[in-house]
PDB file of C-alpha atoms and ligand atoms in Angstrom:
ATOM      1  CA  MET A 506      37.528  -5.800 -70.820  1.00 47.00           C
ATOM      2  CA  VAL A 507      40.666  -7.480 -72.093  1.00 48.00           C
ATOM      3  CA  LYS A 508      42.047  -4.407 -73.816  1.00 57.00           C
ATOM      4  CA  LEU A 509      41.916  -2.180 -70.763  1.00 75.00           C
ATOM      5  CA  GLN A 510      44.204  -4.385 -68.696  1.00 90.00           C
ATOM      6  CA  GLN A 511      47.899  -3.652 -68.421  1.00 93.00           C
ATOM      7  CA  PRO A 512      49.394  -6.677 -66.680  1.00 94.00           C
ATOM      8  CA  LYS A 513      52.750  -6.172 -64.975  1.00 95.00           C
ATOM      9  CA  PHE A 514      54.749  -8.369 -67.366  1.00 97.00           C
ATOM     10  CA  VAL A 515      54.857  -9.428 -70.995  1.00 98.00           C
ATOM     11  CA  TYR A 516      57.158 -11.929 -72.682  1.00 98.00           C
ATOM     12  CA  MET A 517      59.211 -10.381 -75.484  1.00 98.00           C
ATOM     13  CA  GLY A 518      62.704 -10.799 -76.931  1.00 96.00           C
ATOM     14  CA  GLY A 519      63.138 -14.143 -75.155  1.00 97.00           C
ATOM     15  CA  LYS A 520      62.400 -12.932 -71.620  1.00 97.00           C
ATOM     16  CA  LEU A 521      59.878 -11.286 -69.333  1.00 98.00           C
ATOM     17  CA  ARG A 522      59.722  -7.509 -69.474  1.00 98.00           C
ATOM     18  CA  LEU A 523      57.706  -4.881 -67.691  1.00 98.00           C
ATOM     19  CA  TRP A 524      54.587  -3.810 -69.610  1.00 96.00           C
ATOM     20  CA  ASP A 525      55.945  -0.264 -70.136  1.00 94.00           C
ATOM     21  CA  GLU A 526      59.208  -1.593 -71.554  1.00 95.00           C
ATOM     22  CA  ALA A 527      57.639  -3.795 -74.233  1.00 96.00           C
ATOM     23  CA  SER A 528      57.680  -1.660 -77.367  1.00 96.00           C
ATOM     24  CA  LEU A 529      58.320  -1.994 -81.104  1.00 96.00           C
ATOM     25  CA  HIS A 530      60.251   0.454 -83.270  1.00 96.00           C
ATOM     26  CA  ILE A 531      58.114   2.659 -85.540  1.00 96.00           C
ATOM     27  CA  GLY A 532      60.348   1.670 -88.467  1.00 94.00           C
ATOM     28  CA  CYS A 533      59.619  -2.067 -88.338  1.00 96.00           C
ATOM     29  CA  GLU A 534      57.257  -4.017 -90.603  1.00 96.00           C
ATOM     30  CA  ALA A 535      55.055  -4.992 -87.659  1.00 96.00           C
ATOM     31  CA  VAL A 536      54.247  -1.312 -87.136  1.00 96.00           C
ATOM     32  CA  ASN A 537      54.388  -0.017 -90.715  1.00 94.00           C
ATOM     33  CA  ARG A 538      52.397  -2.748 -92.404  1.00 94.00           C
ATOM     34  CA  GLY A 539      50.832  -4.523 -89.429  1.00 95.00           C
ATOM     35  CA  LEU A 540      52.926  -7.589 -90.225  1.00 97.00           C
ATOM     36  CA  ASN A 541      52.385 -10.227 -87.582  1.00 98.00           C
ATOM     37  CA  VAL A 542      50.661 -13.538 -87.042  1.00 98.00           C
ATOM     38  CA  PHE A 543      49.132 -14.549 -83.753  1.00 98.00           C
ATOM     39  CA  GLU A 544      47.104 -16.985 -81.681  1.00 98.00           C
ATOM     40  CA  GLY A 545      44.643 -16.302 -78.885  1.00 98.00           C
ATOM     41  CA  ILE A 546      44.720 -19.131 -76.347  1.00 98.00           C
ATOM     42  CA  LYS A 547      42.495 -19.708 -73.331  1.00 98.00           C
ATOM     43  CA  GLY A 548      43.252 -21.390 -70.037  1.00 97.00           C
ATOM     44  CA  TYR A 549      40.840 -22.355 -67.251  1.00 96.00           C
ATOM     45  CA  TRP A 550      41.282 -23.227 -63.589  1.00 95.00           C
ATOM     46  CA  GLN A 551      40.298 -26.843 -63.068  1.00 93.00           C
ATOM     47  CA  ASN A 552      38.411 -28.318 -60.162  1.00 87.00           C
ATOM     48  CA  ASP A 553      41.601 -30.011 -58.927  1.00 89.00           C
ATOM     49  CA  GLY A 554      43.598 -26.743 -58.762  1.00 91.00           C
ATOM     50  CA  ARG A 555      45.464 -27.213 -62.026  1.00 93.00           C
ATOM     51  CA  PHE A 556      45.392 -24.657 -64.844  1.00 95.00           C
ATOM     52  CA  GLY A 557      44.543 -26.162 -68.223  1.00 96.00           C
ATOM     53  CA  VAL A 558      45.033 -24.540 -71.644  1.00 97.00           C
ATOM     54  CA  VAL A 559      42.716 -25.762 -74.401  1.00 97.00           C
ATOM     55  CA  ARG A 560      44.332 -27.548 -77.383  1.00 97.00           C
ATOM     56  CA  LEU A 561      47.640 -25.684 -77.062  1.00 97.00           C
ATOM     57  CA  SER A 562      49.500 -27.781 -79.640  1.00 97.00           C
ATOM     58  CA  HIS A 563      46.809 -26.949 -82.215  1.00 98.00           C
ATOM     59  CA  HIS A 564      47.363 -23.248 -81.616  1.00 98.00           C
ATOM     60  CA  TYR A 565      51.104 -23.726 -82.106  1.00 98.00           C
ATOM     61  CA  GLU A 566      50.492 -25.597 -85.354  1.00 98.00           C
ATOM     62  CA  ARG A 567      48.144 -22.913 -86.668  1.00 98.00           C
ATOM     63  CA  LEU A 568      50.676 -20.218 -85.750  1.00 98.00           C
ATOM     64  CA  CYS A 569      53.272 -22.134 -87.791  1.00 98.00           C
ATOM     65  CA  ARG A 570      50.865 -22.322 -90.743  1.00 98.00           C
ATOM     66  CA  SER A 571      50.043 -18.591 -90.588  1.00 98.00           C
ATOM     67  CA  ALA A 572      53.762 -17.739 -90.397  1.00 98.00           C
ATOM     68  CA  ARG A 573      54.537 -19.984 -93.358  1.00 98.00           C
ATOM     69  CA  LEU A 574      51.779 -18.382 -95.462  1.00 98.00           C
ATOM     70  CA  LEU A 575      53.208 -14.902 -94.813  1.00 97.00           C
ATOM     71  CA  HIS A 576      56.857 -16.013 -95.198  1.00 97.00           C
ATOM     72  CA  ILE A 577      57.650 -15.181 -91.596  1.00 98.00           C
ATOM     73  CA  PRO A 578      60.399 -17.374 -90.130  1.00 97.00           C
ATOM     74  CA  PHE A 579      59.392 -19.090 -86.885  1.00 97.00           C
ATOM     75  CA  ASN A 580      61.954 -21.435 -85.446  1.00 93.00           C
ATOM     76  CA  HIS A 581      60.601 -22.026 -81.944  1.00 96.00           C
ATOM     77  CA  THR A 582      59.877 -25.630 -81.131  1.00 98.00           C
ATOM     78  CA  TYR A 583      56.576 -26.464 -79.463  1.00 98.00           C
ATOM     79  CA  GLU A 584      58.446 -26.854 -76.164  1.00 97.00           C
ATOM     80  CA  GLU A 585      60.007 -23.374 -76.512  1.00 98.00           C
ATOM     81  CA  TYR A 586      56.607 -21.902 -77.402  1.00 98.00           C
ATOM     82  CA  CYS A 587      55.070 -23.506 -74.304  1.00 98.00           C
ATOM     83  CA  SER A 588      57.835 -22.411 -71.983  1.00 97.00           C
ATOM     84  CA  ALA A 589      57.414 -18.752 -73.067  1.00 98.00           C
ATOM     85  CA  ILE A 590      53.706 -19.023 -72.203  1.00 97.00           C
ATOM     86  CA  TYR A 591      54.374 -20.839 -68.907  1.00 97.00           C
ATOM     87  CA  GLU A 592      56.941 -18.238 -67.854  1.00 96.00           C
ATOM     88  CA  LEU A 593      54.445 -15.409 -68.275  1.00 97.00           C
ATOM     89  CA  LEU A 594      51.446 -17.232 -66.824  1.00 96.00           C
ATOM     90  CA  GLY A 595      53.568 -18.263 -63.861  1.00 94.00           C
ATOM     91  CA  GLU A 596      53.913 -14.548 -63.025  1.00 94.00           C
ATOM     92  CA  LEU A 597      50.410 -13.371 -63.841  1.00 95.00           C
ATOM     93  CA  LEU A 598      47.973 -16.122 -62.848  1.00 94.00           C
ATOM     94  CA  GLY A 599      45.703 -15.274 -59.960  1.00 89.00           C
ATOM     95  CA  PRO A 600      43.365 -17.645 -58.129  1.00 85.00           C
ATOM     96  CA  ASP A 601      40.001 -16.192 -59.104  1.00 82.00           C
ATOM     97  CA  ARG A 602      40.214 -15.610 -62.798  1.00 91.00           C
ATOM     98  CA  ASP A 603      40.993 -17.555 -65.941  1.00 95.00           C
ATOM     99  CA  MET A 604      43.386 -16.191 -68.576  1.00 96.00           C
ATOM    100  CA  TRP A 605      43.395 -15.440 -72.264  1.00 97.00           C
ATOM    101  CA  ALA A 606      46.846 -15.058 -73.788  1.00 98.00           C
ATOM    102  CA  ARG A 607      47.879 -13.718 -77.143  1.00 98.00           C
ATOM    103  CA  THR A 608      51.027 -15.210 -78.638  1.00 98.00           C
ATOM    104  CA  THR A 609      52.193 -12.962 -81.483  1.00 98.00           C
ATOM    105  CA  LEU A 610      55.049 -13.146 -83.952  1.00 98.00           C
ATOM    106  CA  PHE A 611      55.908  -9.511 -84.693  1.00 98.00           C
ATOM    107  CA  VAL A 612      58.108  -8.848 -87.730  1.00 98.00           C
ATOM    108  CA  THR A 613      60.800  -6.640 -86.266  1.00 97.00           C
ATOM    109  CA  GLU A 614      63.376  -6.654 -89.077  1.00 96.00           C
ATOM    110  CA  GLY A 615      63.402  -7.011 -92.852  1.00 95.00           C
ATOM    111  CA  TYR A 616      61.860  -5.142 -95.735  1.00 92.00           C
ATOM    112  CA  TRP A 617      59.313  -6.379 -98.304  1.00 92.00           C
ATOM    113  CA  GLY A 618      59.993 -10.033 -97.568  1.00 91.00           C
ATOM    114  CA  GLU A 619      63.792  -9.834 -97.428  1.00 94.00           C
ATOM    115  CA  ASN A 620      65.825 -10.638 -94.311  1.00 95.00           C
ATOM    116  CA  THR A 621      62.641 -11.096 -92.299  1.00 97.00           C
ATOM    117  CA  VAL A 622      63.124 -11.505 -88.557  1.00 97.00           C
ATOM    118  CA  ALA A 623      60.253 -12.047 -86.136  1.00 97.00           C
ATOM    119  CA  ASP A 624      60.022 -11.984 -82.363  1.00 98.00           C
ATOM    120  CA  LEU A 625      57.620 -14.075 -80.280  1.00 98.00           C
ATOM    121  CA  ALA A 626      55.706 -11.923 -77.812  1.00 98.00           C
ATOM    122  CA  VAL A 627      53.192 -13.187 -75.272  1.00 98.00           C
ATOM    123  CA  THR A 628      50.659 -11.008 -73.498  1.00 98.00           C
ATOM    124  CA  ALA A 629      48.112 -12.425 -71.085  1.00 97.00           C
ATOM    125  CA  TYR A 630      44.930 -11.020 -69.602  1.00 96.00           C
ATOM    126  CA  HIS A 631      42.654 -12.026 -66.742  1.00 95.00           C
ATOM    127  CA  MET A 632      39.191 -13.250 -67.683  1.00 94.00           C
ATOM    128  CA  ASP A 633      36.106 -13.495 -65.488  1.00 92.00           C
ATOM    129  CA  LYS A 634      34.789 -17.012 -64.950  1.00 90.00           C
ATOM    130  CA  ARG A 635      31.405 -16.591 -66.575  1.00 91.00           C
ATOM    131  CA  ILE A 636      29.247 -17.989 -69.318  1.00 94.00           C
ATOM    132  CA  PRO A 637      28.794 -15.383 -72.081  1.00 96.00           C
ATOM    133  CA  GLU A 638      25.453 -13.556 -72.301  1.00 97.00           C
ATOM    134  CA  PRO A 639      23.324 -14.125 -75.432  1.00 97.00           C
ATOM    135  CA  ILE A 640      23.890 -11.415 -78.050  1.00 98.00           C
ATOM    136  CA  ASN A 641      22.165  -9.585 -80.899  1.00 98.00           C
ATOM    137  CA  LEU A 642      23.817 -10.490 -84.199  1.00 98.00           C
ATOM    138  CA  GLY A 643      23.727  -8.502 -87.435  1.00 98.00           C
ATOM    139  CA  VAL A 644      24.956  -9.076 -90.964  1.00 98.00           C
ATOM    140  CA  SER A 645      27.596  -6.628 -92.100  1.00 98.00           C
ATOM    141  CA  THR A 646      27.816  -4.771 -95.393  1.00 98.00           C
ATOM    142  CA  TRP A 647      31.578  -5.347 -95.078  1.00 98.00           C
ATOM    143  CA  GLN A 648      32.822  -8.530 -96.675  1.00 97.00           C
ATOM    144  CA  ARG A 649      35.314 -11.235 -95.663  1.00 97.00           C
ATOM    145  CA  SER A 650      38.225 -10.962 -98.096  1.00 96.00           C
ATOM    146  CA  SER A 651      38.755 -13.837-100.508  1.00 97.00           C
ATOM    147  CA  ASP A 652      41.558 -16.384-100.512  1.00 97.00           C
ATOM    148  CA  VAL A 653      43.353 -14.426-103.264  1.00 97.00           C
ATOM    149  CA  SER A 654      43.168 -11.067-101.470  1.00 95.00           C
ATOM    150  CA  LEU A 655      43.726 -11.672 -97.748  1.00 95.00           C
ATOM    151  CA  PRO A 656      43.141 -15.340 -96.874  1.00 97.00           C
ATOM    152  CA  ALA A 657      40.965 -15.865 -93.796  1.00 97.00           C
ATOM    153  CA  ARG A 658      43.164 -18.899 -93.092  1.00 97.00           C
ATOM    154  CA  ILE A 659      46.004 -16.573 -92.025  1.00 98.00           C
ATOM    155  CA  LYS A 660      45.561 -15.305 -88.493  1.00 98.00           C
ATOM    156  CA  THR A 661      47.179 -11.910 -88.916  1.00 98.00           C
ATOM    157  CA  SER A 662      46.147  -8.576 -87.397  1.00 97.00           C
ATOM    158  CA  THR A 663      45.590  -6.985 -90.811  1.00 96.00           C
ATOM    159  CA  ASN A 664      42.757  -9.462 -91.336  1.00 95.00           C
ATOM    160  CA  TYR A 665      40.908  -7.774 -88.460  1.00 97.00           C
ATOM    161  CA  GLN A 666      40.552  -4.320 -90.073  1.00 97.00           C
ATOM    162  CA  VAL A 667      37.333  -5.401 -91.767  1.00 97.00           C
ATOM    163  CA  ALA A 668      36.153  -6.993 -88.527  1.00 98.00           C
ATOM    164  CA  ARG A 669      36.668  -3.675 -86.776  1.00 98.00           C
ATOM    165  CA  LEU A 670      34.604  -1.860 -89.412  1.00 98.00           C
ATOM    166  CA  ALA A 671      31.864  -4.465 -89.063  1.00 98.00           C
ATOM    167  CA  ARG A 672      31.831  -4.052 -85.272  1.00 98.00           C
ATOM    168  CA  ILE A 673      31.531  -0.265 -85.657  1.00 98.00           C
ATOM    169  CA  GLU A 674      28.654  -0.797 -88.095  1.00 98.00           C
ATOM    170  CA  GLY A 675      27.037  -3.280 -85.681  1.00 98.00           C
ATOM    171  CA  LYS A 676      27.274  -0.952 -82.709  1.00 98.00           C
ATOM    172  CA  ALA A 677      25.083   1.612 -84.466  1.00 97.00           C
ATOM    173  CA  LEU A 678      22.506  -1.160 -85.020  1.00 97.00           C
ATOM    174  CA  GLY A 679      22.558  -2.442 -81.417  1.00 98.00           C
ATOM    175  CA  CYS A 680      24.420  -5.618 -82.401  1.00 98.00           C
ATOM    176  CA  GLN A 681      27.283  -6.961 -80.298  1.00 98.00           C
ATOM    177  CA  ASP A 682      28.715  -8.880 -83.260  1.00 98.00           C
ATOM    178  CA  MET A 683      28.301  -9.102 -87.018  1.00 98.00           C
ATOM    179  CA  VAL A 684      28.420 -11.836 -89.622  1.00 98.00           C
ATOM    180  CA  LEU A 685      30.745 -11.235 -92.553  1.00 98.00           C
ATOM    181  CA  LEU A 686      29.555 -12.659 -95.858  1.00 98.00           C
ATOM    182  CA  ASN A 687      32.014 -13.982 -98.422  1.00 98.00           C
ATOM    183  CA  GLN A 688      32.453 -12.951-102.072  1.00 98.00           C
ATOM    184  CA  TRP A 689      29.558 -15.256-103.009  1.00 98.00           C
ATOM    185  CA  GLY A 690      27.190 -13.587-100.520  1.00 98.00           C
ATOM    186  CA  ARG A 691      27.174 -16.601 -98.176  1.00 98.00           C
ATOM    187  CA  VAL A 692      28.071 -16.763 -94.493  1.00 98.00           C
ATOM    188  CA  ALA A 693      31.837 -16.748 -93.886  1.00 98.00           C
ATOM    189  CA  GLU A 694      32.205 -16.129 -90.138  1.00 98.00           C
ATOM    190  CA  ALA A 695      31.678 -13.468 -87.480  1.00 98.00           C
ATOM    191  CA  THR A 696      34.266 -10.812 -86.621  1.00 98.00           C
ATOM    192  CA  THR A 697      36.289 -12.988 -84.220  1.00 98.00           C
ATOM    193  CA  SER A 698      34.481 -16.315 -84.227  1.00 98.00           C
ATOM    194  CA  CYS A 699      32.764 -18.917 -86.378  1.00 98.00           C
ATOM    195  CA  VAL A 700      29.039 -19.270 -86.957  1.00 98.00           C
ATOM    196  CA  LEU A 701      26.935 -22.276 -85.967  1.00 98.00           C
ATOM    197  CA  ILE A 702      23.281 -22.615 -86.899  1.00 98.00           C
ATOM    198  CA  VAL A 703      20.728 -25.316 -86.079  1.00 98.00           C
ATOM    199  CA  ARG A 704      17.949 -26.323 -88.459  1.00 97.00           C
ATOM    200  CA  GLU A 705      15.665 -29.266 -87.733  1.00 96.00           C
ATOM    201  CA  GLY A 706      18.015 -30.750 -85.135  1.00 97.00           C
ATOM    202  CA  VAL A 707      21.179 -30.560 -87.295  1.00 98.00           C
ATOM    203  CA  ILE A 708      24.105 -28.232 -86.605  1.00 98.00           C
ATOM    204  CA  TYR A 709      25.607 -26.510 -89.651  1.00 98.00           C
ATOM    205  CA  THR A 710      28.737 -24.426 -89.999  1.00 98.00           C
ATOM    206  CA  PRO A 711      30.483 -23.168 -93.139  1.00 98.00           C
ATOM    207  CA  HIS A 712      33.655 -24.896 -94.199  1.00 98.00           C
ATOM    208  CA  ALA A 713      36.856 -22.846 -93.879  1.00 98.00           C
ATOM    209  CA  THR A 714      36.942 -22.519 -97.685  1.00 98.00           C
ATOM    210  CA  GLU A 715      33.867 -20.263 -97.356  1.00 98.00           C
ATOM    211  CA  GLY A 716      36.184 -17.663 -95.785  1.00 98.00           C
ATOM    212  CA  ALA A 717      36.444 -18.717 -92.146  1.00 98.00           C
ATOM    213  CA  LEU A 718      39.503 -19.196 -89.996  1.00 98.00           C
ATOM    214  CA  GLU A 719      40.339 -22.892 -89.498  1.00 98.00           C
ATOM    215  CA  SER A 720      38.806 -22.857 -86.047  1.00 98.00           C
ATOM    216  CA  ILE A 721      40.046 -24.971 -83.165  1.00 98.00           C
ATOM    217  CA  THR A 722      36.819 -24.491 -81.195  1.00 98.00           C
ATOM    218  CA  ILE A 723      34.629 -25.619 -84.109  1.00 98.00           C
ATOM    219  CA  ASP A 724      36.495 -28.937 -84.085  1.00 97.00           C
ATOM    220  CA  ILE A 725      35.767 -29.294 -80.354  1.00 97.00           C
ATOM    221  CA  VAL A 726      32.071 -28.522 -80.861  1.00 97.00           C
ATOM    222  CA  GLU A 727      31.936 -31.057 -83.678  1.00 98.00           C
ATOM    223  CA  ALA A 728      33.496 -33.713 -81.436  1.00 97.00           C
ATOM    224  CA  ILE A 729      31.077 -32.984 -78.565  1.00 97.00           C
ATOM    225  CA  ALA A 730      28.121 -33.039 -80.966  1.00 97.00           C
ATOM    226  CA  HIS A 731      29.190 -36.402 -82.353  1.00 96.00           C
ATOM    227  CA  SER A 732      29.496 -37.939 -78.915  1.00 94.00           C
ATOM    228  CA  GLU A 733      25.986 -36.643 -78.105  1.00 95.00           C
ATOM    229  CA  GLY A 734      24.612 -38.203 -81.295  1.00 97.00           C
ATOM    230  CA  ILE A 735      23.837 -34.763 -82.798  1.00 98.00           C
ATOM    231  CA  LYS A 736      24.426 -34.429 -86.535  1.00 98.00           C
ATOM    232  CA  PHE A 737      27.093 -31.834 -87.375  1.00 98.00           C
ATOM    233  CA  VAL A 738      27.521 -30.817 -91.013  1.00 98.00           C
ATOM    234  CA  ARG A 739      29.997 -28.446 -92.667  1.00 98.00           C
ATOM    235  CA  ARG A 740      28.420 -26.899 -95.731  1.00 98.00           C
ATOM    236  CA  PRO A 741      27.825 -23.455 -97.293  1.00 98.00           C
ATOM    237  CA  ILE A 742      25.219 -21.369 -95.442  1.00 98.00           C
ATOM    238  CA  ASP A 743      23.028 -18.819 -97.226  1.00 98.00           C
ATOM    239  CA  ARG A 744      22.388 -15.461 -95.596  1.00 98.00           C
ATOM    240  CA  THR A 745      18.646 -16.176 -95.484  1.00 98.00           C
ATOM    241  CA  GLU A 746      19.272 -19.410 -93.562  1.00 98.00           C
ATOM    242  CA  LEU A 747      20.395 -17.249 -90.642  1.00 98.00           C
ATOM    243  CA  LEU A 748      16.951 -15.657 -90.589  1.00 97.00           C
ATOM    244  CA  VAL A 749      15.077 -18.961 -90.488  1.00 96.00           C
ATOM    245  CA  ALA A 750      17.502 -20.857 -88.230  1.00 97.00           C
ATOM    246  CA  ASP A 751      16.109 -22.455 -85.053  1.00 97.00           C
ATOM    247  CA  GLU A 752      19.269 -21.538 -83.130  1.00 98.00           C
ATOM    248  CA  ILE A 753      22.496 -19.627 -83.813  1.00 98.00           C
ATOM    249  CA  ALA A 754      25.715 -19.387 -81.811  1.00 98.00           C
ATOM    250  CA  LEU A 755      29.179 -17.954 -82.297  1.00 98.00           C
ATOM    251  CA  CYS A 756      32.109 -20.098 -81.421  1.00 98.00           C
ATOM    252  CA  GLY A 757      35.806 -19.453 -80.830  1.00 98.00           C
ATOM    253  CA  THR A 758      38.538 -19.542 -78.211  1.00 98.00           C
ATOM    254  CA  LEU A 759      37.452 -16.218 -76.695  1.00 97.00           C
ATOM    255  CA  ALA A 760      33.780 -16.288 -77.772  1.00 97.00           C
ATOM    256  CA  GLU A 761      33.634 -19.873 -76.395  1.00 98.00           C
ATOM    257  CA  ILE A 762      30.037 -20.705 -77.302  1.00 98.00           C
ATOM    258  CA  THR A 763      28.039 -17.482 -77.333  1.00 98.00           C
ATOM    259  CA  LEU A 764      24.336 -17.901 -77.989  1.00 98.00           C
ATOM    260  CA  VAL A 765      22.544 -15.493 -80.318  1.00 98.00           C
ATOM    261  CA  LYS A 766      19.154 -14.102 -79.258  1.00 97.00           C
ATOM    262  CA  SER A 767      18.317 -12.051 -82.356  1.00 98.00           C
ATOM    263  CA  ILE A 768      19.477 -11.888 -85.953  1.00 98.00           C
ATOM    264  CA  GLU A 769      19.152  -8.625 -87.886  1.00 98.00           C
ATOM    265  CA  GLY A 770      16.596  -7.470 -85.315  1.00 97.00           C
ATOM    266  CA  LEU A 771      14.459 -10.651 -85.473  1.00 97.00           C
ATOM    267  CA  PRO A 772      14.219 -12.872 -82.360  1.00 97.00           C
ATOM    268  CA  LEU A 773      15.454 -16.418 -82.978  1.00 95.00           C
ATOM    269  CA  ASN A 774      13.027 -19.211 -83.823  1.00 84.00           C
ATOM    270  CA  LYS A 775      14.305 -21.201 -80.773  1.00 82.00           C
ATOM    271  CA  LYS A 776      12.665 -24.447 -81.810  1.00 88.00           C
ATOM    272  CA  SER A 777      15.351 -26.497 -80.027  1.00 93.00           C
ATOM    273  CA  ASP A 778      17.943 -26.188 -77.260  1.00 96.00           C
ATOM    274  CA  ILE A 779      20.865 -27.989 -78.841  1.00 98.00           C
ATOM    275  CA  LEU A 780      23.364 -25.132 -78.662  1.00 98.00           C
ATOM    276  CA  VAL A 781      22.592 -24.263 -75.043  1.00 97.00           C
ATOM    277  CA  ARG A 782      23.228 -27.914 -74.136  1.00 97.00           C
ATOM    278  CA  LEU A 783      26.517 -27.894 -76.062  1.00 97.00           C
ATOM    279  CA  GLN A 784      27.486 -24.648 -74.351  1.00 97.00           C
ATOM    280  CA  ASN A 785      26.976 -26.249 -70.927  1.00 97.00           C
ATOM    281  CA  GLN A 786      29.030 -29.266 -71.923  1.00 96.00           C
ATOM    282  CA  TYR A 787      31.800 -27.132 -73.372  1.00 97.00           C
ATOM    283  CA  PHE A 788      32.249 -25.324 -70.058  1.00 96.00           C
ATOM    284  CA  GLN A 789      32.128 -28.575 -68.086  1.00 95.00           C
ATOM    285  CA  ILE A 790      34.909 -29.979 -70.264  1.00 95.00           C
ATOM    286  CA  VAL A 791      37.252 -26.961 -70.369  1.00 96.00           C
ATOM    287  CA  ARG A 792      36.916 -26.625 -66.591  1.00 94.00           C
ATOM    288  CA  GLY A 793      37.718 -30.296 -66.083  1.00 92.00           C
ATOM    289  CA  LEU A 794      34.298 -31.086 -64.564  1.00 92.00           C
ATOM    290  CA  SER A 795      33.842 -33.761 -67.196  1.00 92.00           C
ATOM    291  CA  SER A 796      36.304 -35.065 -69.732  1.00 87.00           C
ATOM    292  CA  HIS A 797      36.244 -35.556 -73.466  1.00 89.00           C
ATOM    293  CA  PRO A 798      38.982 -37.497 -75.284  1.00 88.00           C
ATOM    294  CA  PHE A 799      39.142 -34.925 -78.088  1.00 91.00           C
ATOM    295  CA  VAL A 800      39.622 -31.840 -75.900  1.00 89.00           C
ATOM    296  CA  GLY A 801      43.250 -31.991 -74.879  1.00 86.00           C
ATOM    297  CA  LEU A 802      44.071 -29.714 -71.972  1.00 94.00           C
ATOM    298  CA  THR A 803      47.713 -28.779 -71.450  1.00 95.00           C
ATOM    299  CA  PHE A 804      48.450 -28.143 -67.806  1.00 95.00           C
ATOM    300  CA  VAL A 805      50.615 -25.161 -66.981  1.00 94.00           C
ATOM    301  CA  PRO A 806      53.205 -26.109 -64.360  1.00 91.00           C
ATOM    302  CA  VAL A 807      52.116 -23.589 -61.749  1.00 80.00           C
ATOM    303  CA  LYS A 808      50.600 -24.045 -58.349  1.00 67.00           C
ATOM    304  CA  CYS A 809      47.191 -22.526 -57.663  1.00 64.00           C
ATOM    305  CA  PRO A 810      48.078 -19.242 -55.921  1.00 60.00           C
ATOM    306  CA  VAL A 811      46.421 -18.713 -52.546  1.00 54.00           C
TER     307      VAL A 811
HETATM  308  N1  PMP B1035      37.341 -16.547 -86.926  1.00 81.78           N
HETATM  309  C1  PMP B1035      38.063 -15.500 -86.514  1.00 81.78           C
HETATM  310  C2  PMP B1035      38.180 -14.316 -87.417  1.00 81.78           C
HETATM  311  C3  PMP B1035      38.684 -15.507 -85.262  1.00 81.78           C
HETATM  312  O1  PMP B1035      39.408 -14.459 -84.852  1.00 81.78           O
HETATM  313  C4  PMP B1035      38.527 -16.635 -84.426  1.00 81.78           C
HETATM  314  C5  PMP B1035      39.182 -16.652 -83.066  1.00 81.78           C
HETATM  315  N2  PMP B1035      40.477 -17.146 -83.110  1.00 81.78           N
HETATM  316  C6  PMP B1035      37.782 -17.717 -84.893  1.00 81.78           C
HETATM  317  C7  PMP B1035      37.182 -17.639 -86.149  1.00 81.78           C
HETATM  318  C8  PMP B1035      37.618 -18.968 -84.073  1.00 81.78           C
HETATM  319  O2  PMP B1035      38.839 -19.670 -84.065  1.00 81.78           O
HETATM  320  P1  PMP B1035      39.270 -20.530 -82.790  1.00 81.78           P
HETATM  321  O3  PMP B1035      38.139 -21.417 -82.501  1.00 81.78           O
HETATM  322  O4  PMP B1035      40.459 -21.285 -83.244  1.00 81.78           O
HETATM  323  O5  PMP B1035      39.553 -19.581 -81.696  1.00 81.78           O
END
């Protein structure tokens, strides 16, 4: 599990530090009000020994957008952002496992929006090279907050309090993840990923304005679907459509494409195998076994350790 790892180094305050020395003061906004914005990025070992991070520039751009929406200054260029990540991955990468890294802007100084100062921290964790197991999915009684309360568009830790409550609720029901509905009672997203459903050979996903994060992985899935000649439509999804869907999957940087085997205790209709095919293709592409013009991999300048 990601959260149980304590890698030797983290990047913080402009340099690498030992895990035990990377701490925040209890008086700062990041601790008192959970004020931060972040990105989870995933890198995969390629067949040719290189290490490729998926759509890195898009993560940087979304981090900039989240920071702007919360009035957090972020002056790193894309090159500076990358070099912080490369420095840490250069120390931590091992030959057998992929990595997921969290790049976080913690607000370390300032008070109620005045004199705000943020620090870029990078933590990275080893990930097993495996295709995720199908899961049981539920629908939470907790709701995705609206754009005028806590916009889903902002990737900030405080947005994950409701996700945590939904996961706790799901655990009691035997569900590994939960769908959050929006203020209109329609599907917004899952706790840390977006929702894809298939009906009659067409893939549907809610638009971000339904209360979903502007997902980088959804755009990849859309591009793969288009090149396979599969129709991909963004439109509102009713709760009951989940129950009659032929297929469902969750999709995100960490969730990758996770297939759903049951929804609210009902086995899936499974009238087609579109999402399992897309899942296979996704892994082929991120591992460099086949290429797709849309899926830009950024190669970390490190040699494959032996
Ligand atoms: N929604 C939420 C709440 C998430 O945390 C994530 C993961 N970042 C996603 C959707 C999927 O976004 P992405 O594909 O950019 O990882």
